[in-house]
PDB file of C-alpha atoms in Angstrom:
ATOM      1  CA  MET A 216       0.000   0.000   0.000  1.00 83.00           C
ATOM      2  CA  GLU A 217       1.267   3.455  -0.896  1.00 96.00           C
ATOM      3  CA  LYS A 218       1.557   5.172   2.470  1.00 96.00           C
ATOM      4  CA  ILE A 219       1.066   8.608   0.880  1.00 97.00           C
ATOM      5  CA  LEU A 220      -2.620   7.728   0.382  1.00 98.00           C
ATOM      6  CA  ILE A 221      -3.287   8.405   4.080  1.00 98.00           C
ATOM      7  CA  ILE A 222      -2.245  12.043   3.615  1.00 98.00           C
ATOM      8  CA  TYR A 223      -4.958  12.922   1.070  1.00 98.00           C
ATOM      9  CA  PRO A 224      -7.912  12.757   3.485  1.00 98.00           C
ATOM     10  CA  ALA A 225      -5.914  14.928   5.907  1.00 98.00           C
ATOM     11  CA  ILE A 226      -5.362  17.491   3.140  1.00 98.00           C
ATOM     12  CA  ALA A 227      -9.076  17.369   2.335  1.00 98.00           C
ATOM     13  CA  MET A 228      -9.856  17.875   6.031  1.00 98.00           C
ATOM     14  CA  PHE A 229      -7.532  20.875   6.113  1.00 98.00           C
ATOM     15  CA  PHE A 230      -9.350  22.476   3.192  1.00 98.00           C
ATOM     16  CA  LEU A 231     -12.736  21.828   4.802  1.00 98.00           C
ATOM     17  CA  THR A 232     -11.563  23.485   8.023  1.00 98.00           C
ATOM     18  CA  PHE A 233      -9.875  26.345   6.172  1.00 98.00           C
ATOM     19  CA  SER A 234     -13.007  27.017   4.114  1.00 98.00           C
ATOM     20  CA  MET A 235     -15.094  27.154   7.306  1.00 98.00           C
ATOM     21  CA  ILE A 236     -12.678  29.683   8.840  1.00 98.00           C
ATOM     22  CA  ILE A 237     -12.820  31.850   5.701  1.00 98.00           C
ATOM     23  CA  ASN A 238     -16.629  31.556   5.662  1.00 98.00           C
ATOM     24  CA  LEU A 239     -16.764  32.669   9.302  1.00 97.00           C
ATOM     25  CA  GLY A 240     -14.526  35.668   8.632  1.00 97.00           C
ATOM     26  CA  ILE A 241     -16.528  36.779   5.614  1.00 98.00           C
ATOM     27  CA  SER A 242     -19.805  36.299   7.495  1.00 97.00           C
ATOM     28  CA  ARG A 243     -18.558  38.397  10.413  1.00 96.00           C
ATOM     29  CA  VAL A 244     -17.396  41.220   8.140  1.00 96.00           C
ATOM     30  CA  ARG A 245     -20.771  41.209   6.366  1.00 97.00           C
ATOM     31  CA  ALA A 246     -22.632  41.264   9.674  1.00 95.00           C
ATOM     32  CA  ILE A 247     -20.587  44.254  10.822  1.00 94.00           C
ATOM     33  CA  LYS A 248     -21.115  46.094   7.508  1.00 96.00           C
ATOM     34  CA  ASN A 249     -24.867  45.358   7.654  1.00 96.00           C
ATOM     35  CA  ARG A 250     -24.932  46.641  11.246  1.00 93.00           C
ATOM     36  CA  GLU A 251     -26.202  43.322  12.564  1.00 94.00           C
ATOM     37  CA  ILE A 252     -23.440  43.414  15.147  1.00 93.00           C
ATOM     38  CA  SER A 253     -20.950  45.946  16.439  1.00 90.00           C
ATOM     39  CA  ILE A 254     -17.266  45.392  15.816  1.00 90.00           C
ATOM     40  CA  LYS A 255     -16.835  46.013  19.558  1.00 89.00           C
ATOM     41  CA  TYR A 256     -18.435  42.634  20.176  1.00 90.00           C
ATOM     42  CA  TYR A 257     -15.282  40.949  18.878  1.00 89.00           C
ATOM     43  CA  GLN A 258     -12.982  42.776  21.301  1.00 88.00           C
ATOM     44  CA  LYS A 259     -14.092  40.726  24.316  1.00 87.00           C
ATOM     45  CA  TYR A 260     -17.102  38.780  23.011  1.00 85.00           C
ATOM     46  CA  THR A 261     -19.144  40.363  25.799  1.00 81.00           C
ATOM     47  CA  GLU A 262     -20.777  43.489  24.362  1.00 78.00           C
ATOM     48  CA  GLY A 263     -24.114  42.597  22.792  1.00 81.00           C
ATOM     49  CA  GLU A 264     -24.980  39.409  20.953  1.00 88.00           C
ATOM     50  CA  GLN A 265     -24.096  38.069  17.574  1.00 91.00           C
ATOM     51  CA  PRO A 266     -26.778  36.752  15.224  1.00 93.00           C
ATOM     52  CA  ASP A 267     -27.623  33.061  15.674  1.00 94.00           C
ATOM     53  CA  ARG A 268     -26.128  32.114  12.304  1.00 95.00           C
ATOM     54  CA  LEU A 269     -22.768  33.603  13.321  1.00 95.00           C
ATOM     55  CA  HIS A 270     -22.897  31.833  16.664  1.00 94.00           C
ATOM     56  CA  ILE A 271     -23.584  28.495  14.957  1.00 96.00           C
ATOM     57  CA  LEU A 272     -20.859  29.070  12.357  1.00 97.00           C
ATOM     58  CA  GLY A 273     -18.390  30.087  15.081  1.00 95.00           C
ATOM     59  CA  ARG A 274     -19.265  27.011  17.090  1.00 96.00           C
ATOM     60  CA  HIS A 275     -18.857  24.874  13.977  1.00 97.00           C
ATOM     61  CA  VAL A 276     -15.369  26.244  13.354  1.00 97.00           C
ATOM     62  CA  GLN A 277     -14.524  25.563  16.996  1.00 97.00           C
ATOM     63  CA  ASN A 278     -15.667  21.944  16.470  1.00 96.00           C
ATOM     64  CA  HIS A 279     -12.893  21.578  13.874  1.00 96.00           C
ATOM     65  CA  PHE A 280     -10.356  22.010  16.677  1.00 97.00           C
ATOM     66  CA  GLU A 281     -11.824  19.444  19.062  1.00 96.00           C
ATOM     67  CA  VAL A 282     -12.011  15.904  17.581  1.00 97.00           C
ATOM     68  CA  PRO A 283     -10.178  16.450  14.245  1.00 98.00           C
ATOM     69  CA  PRO A 284      -6.752  16.917  15.903  1.00 98.00           C
ATOM     70  CA  LEU A 285      -7.028  13.263  16.987  1.00 98.00           C
ATOM     71  CA  PHE A 286      -7.557  12.418  13.313  1.00 98.00           C
ATOM     72  CA  TYR A 287      -4.468  14.371  12.240  1.00 98.00           C
ATOM     73  CA  VAL A 288      -2.320  12.738  14.921  1.00 98.00           C
ATOM     74  CA  GLY A 289      -3.534   9.287  13.885  1.00 98.00           C
ATOM     75  CA  VAL A 290      -2.757   9.993  10.233  1.00 98.00           C
ATOM     76  CA  ILE A 291       0.720  11.270  11.086  1.00 98.00           C
ATOM     77  CA  LEU A 292       1.464   8.252  13.279  1.00 98.00           C
ATOM     78  CA  LEU A 293       0.272   5.836  10.594  1.00 98.00           C
ATOM     79  CA  PHE A 294       2.488   7.612   8.074  1.00 98.00           C
ATOM     80  CA  ILE A 295       5.677   7.840  10.131  1.00 97.00           C
ATOM     81  CA  THR A 296       5.417   4.281  11.468  1.00 97.00           C
ATOM     82  CA  ASN A 297       4.844   2.868   7.968  1.00 96.00           C
ATOM     83  CA  THR A 298       1.656   1.152   9.133  1.00 97.00           C
ATOM     84  CA  VAL A 299      -0.748   2.533   6.517  1.00 97.00           C
ATOM     85  CA  THR A 300      -3.269  -0.065   5.352  1.00 97.00           C
ATOM     86  CA  LEU A 301      -6.208   0.067   2.995  1.00 98.00           C
ATOM     87  CA  SER A 302      -8.495  -0.092   6.022  1.00 98.00           C
ATOM     88  CA  ALA A 303      -6.795   2.942   7.578  1.00 98.00           C
ATOM     89  CA  VAL A 304      -7.181   4.918   4.353  1.00 98.00           C
ATOM     90  CA  ILE A 305     -10.862   3.974   4.161  1.00 98.00           C
ATOM     91  CA  PHE A 306     -11.415   5.035   7.781  1.00 98.00           C
ATOM     92  CA  ALA A 307      -9.620   8.328   7.079  1.00 98.00           C
ATOM     93  CA  TRP A 308     -11.887   9.055   4.100  1.00 98.00           C
ATOM     94  CA  LEU A 309     -14.924   8.035   6.151  1.00 98.00           C
ATOM     95  CA  PHE A 310     -13.864  10.487   8.864  1.00 98.00           C
ATOM     96  CA  PHE A 311     -13.589  13.283   6.305  1.00 98.00           C
ATOM     97  CA  SER A 312     -16.928  12.315   4.727  1.00 98.00           C
ATOM     98  CA  PHE A 313     -18.736  12.355   8.069  1.00 98.00           C
ATOM     99  CA  ARG A 314     -17.198  15.763   8.815  1.00 98.00           C
ATOM    100  CA  CYS A 315     -18.521  17.069   5.471  1.00 98.00           C
ATOM    101  CA  VAL A 316     -22.013  15.745   6.194  1.00 98.00           C
ATOM    102  CA  HIS A 317     -21.779  17.168   9.714  1.00 97.00           C
ATOM    103  CA  ALA A 318     -20.956  20.602   8.254  1.00 97.00           C
ATOM    104  CA  TYR A 319     -23.892  20.344   5.854  1.00 97.00           C
ATOM    105  CA  VAL A 320     -26.278  19.403   8.664  1.00 97.00           C
ATOM    106  CA  HIS A 321     -24.913  21.832  11.261  1.00 97.00           C
ATOM    107  CA  LEU A 322     -24.881  24.812   8.918  1.00 96.00           C
ATOM    108  CA  GLY A 323     -28.113  23.829   7.196  1.00 96.00           C
ATOM    109  CA  LYS A 324     -31.270  22.806   9.027  1.00 95.00           C
ATOM    110  CA  ASN A 325     -29.187  21.978  12.132  1.00 95.00           C
ATOM    111  CA  ASN A 326     -31.191  18.906  13.091  1.00 97.00           C
ATOM    112  CA  VAL A 327     -29.580  17.753  16.333  1.00 96.00           C
ATOM    113  CA  ASN A 328     -30.513  14.090  15.766  1.00 97.00           C
ATOM    114  CA  HIS A 329     -28.837  14.103  12.354  1.00 97.00           C
ATOM    115  CA  ARG A 330     -25.811  15.895  13.775  1.00 96.00           C
ATOM    116  CA  PHE A 331     -25.558  13.255  16.487  1.00 97.00           C
ATOM    117  CA  VAL A 332     -25.544  10.472  13.881  1.00 97.00           C
ATOM    118  CA  CYS A 333     -22.813  12.297  11.929  1.00 97.00           C
ATOM    119  CA  PHE A 334     -20.791  12.809  15.080  1.00 96.00           C
ATOM    120  CA  GLY A 335     -21.178   9.130  15.956  1.00 98.00           C
ATOM    121  CA  GLY A 336     -19.947   8.172  12.483  1.00 98.00           C
ATOM    122  CA  THR A 337     -17.019  10.520  12.925  1.00 98.00           C
ATOM    123  CA  LEU A 338     -16.081   8.900  16.234  1.00 98.00           C
ATOM    124  CA  LEU A 339     -16.458   5.361  14.864  1.00 98.00           C
ATOM    125  CA  SER A 340     -14.298   6.110  11.842  1.00 98.00           C
ATOM    126  CA  LEU A 341     -11.712   7.766  14.108  1.00 98.00           C
ATOM    127  CA  ALA A 342     -11.734   4.710  16.370  1.00 98.00           C
ATOM    128  CA  GLY A 343     -11.282   2.508  13.295  1.00 98.00           C
ATOM    129  CA  LEU A 344      -8.315   4.584  12.165  1.00 98.00           C
ATOM    130  CA  TRP A 345      -6.639   4.296  15.560  1.00 98.00           C
ATOM    131  CA  ALA A 346      -7.474   0.580  15.761  1.00 98.00           C
ATOM    132  CA  CYS A 347      -5.692   0.080  12.433  1.00 98.00           C
ATOM    133  CA  LEU A 348      -2.639   1.837  13.836  1.00 98.00           C
ATOM    134  CA  PHE A 349      -2.700  -0.192  17.042  1.00 98.00           C
ATOM    135  CA  ILE A 350      -3.193  -3.530  15.271  1.00 97.00           C
ATOM    136  CA  GLN A 351      -0.395  -2.811  12.788  1.00 97.00           C
ATOM    137  CA  LEU A 352       1.977  -1.769  15.554  1.00 96.00           C
ATOM    138  CA  LEU A 353       1.210  -4.953  17.500  1.00 96.00           C
ATOM    139  CA  SER A 354       1.669  -7.136  14.435  1.00 95.00           C
ATOM    140  CA  ASN A 355       5.012  -5.487  13.625  1.00 88.00           C
ATOM    141  CA  ALA A 356       6.331  -5.788  17.182  1.00 76.00           C
TER     142      ALA A 356
END
């Protein structure tokens, strides 16, 4: 198996996260220009309230810095230990796919039940990725 294949879902995940950060920045600038929120709000995040859509988008971006770092670490460990398998690559792409669906749900109708299912899929695919690493390390020991 070409070990480089494990890097592609991580690159895709980076671009998903980066696009969400850009989207948040653009949305905040628009909200300030449209006088939906004062720029002072962003000094301490205490003066006034931001519109719900900005709160949800901000929370979504924050989500990208909670569970996904465990994904990146797993990918890096698989790569540097030369333990990349087809299963690991599939779990990595599943993780990215669930994160895409999660973004669609969270920033769309925001159905909590659907978000929970997406989050569960994310966790299962992450667990699968780490299980692949663990199993390969044990078998190579």
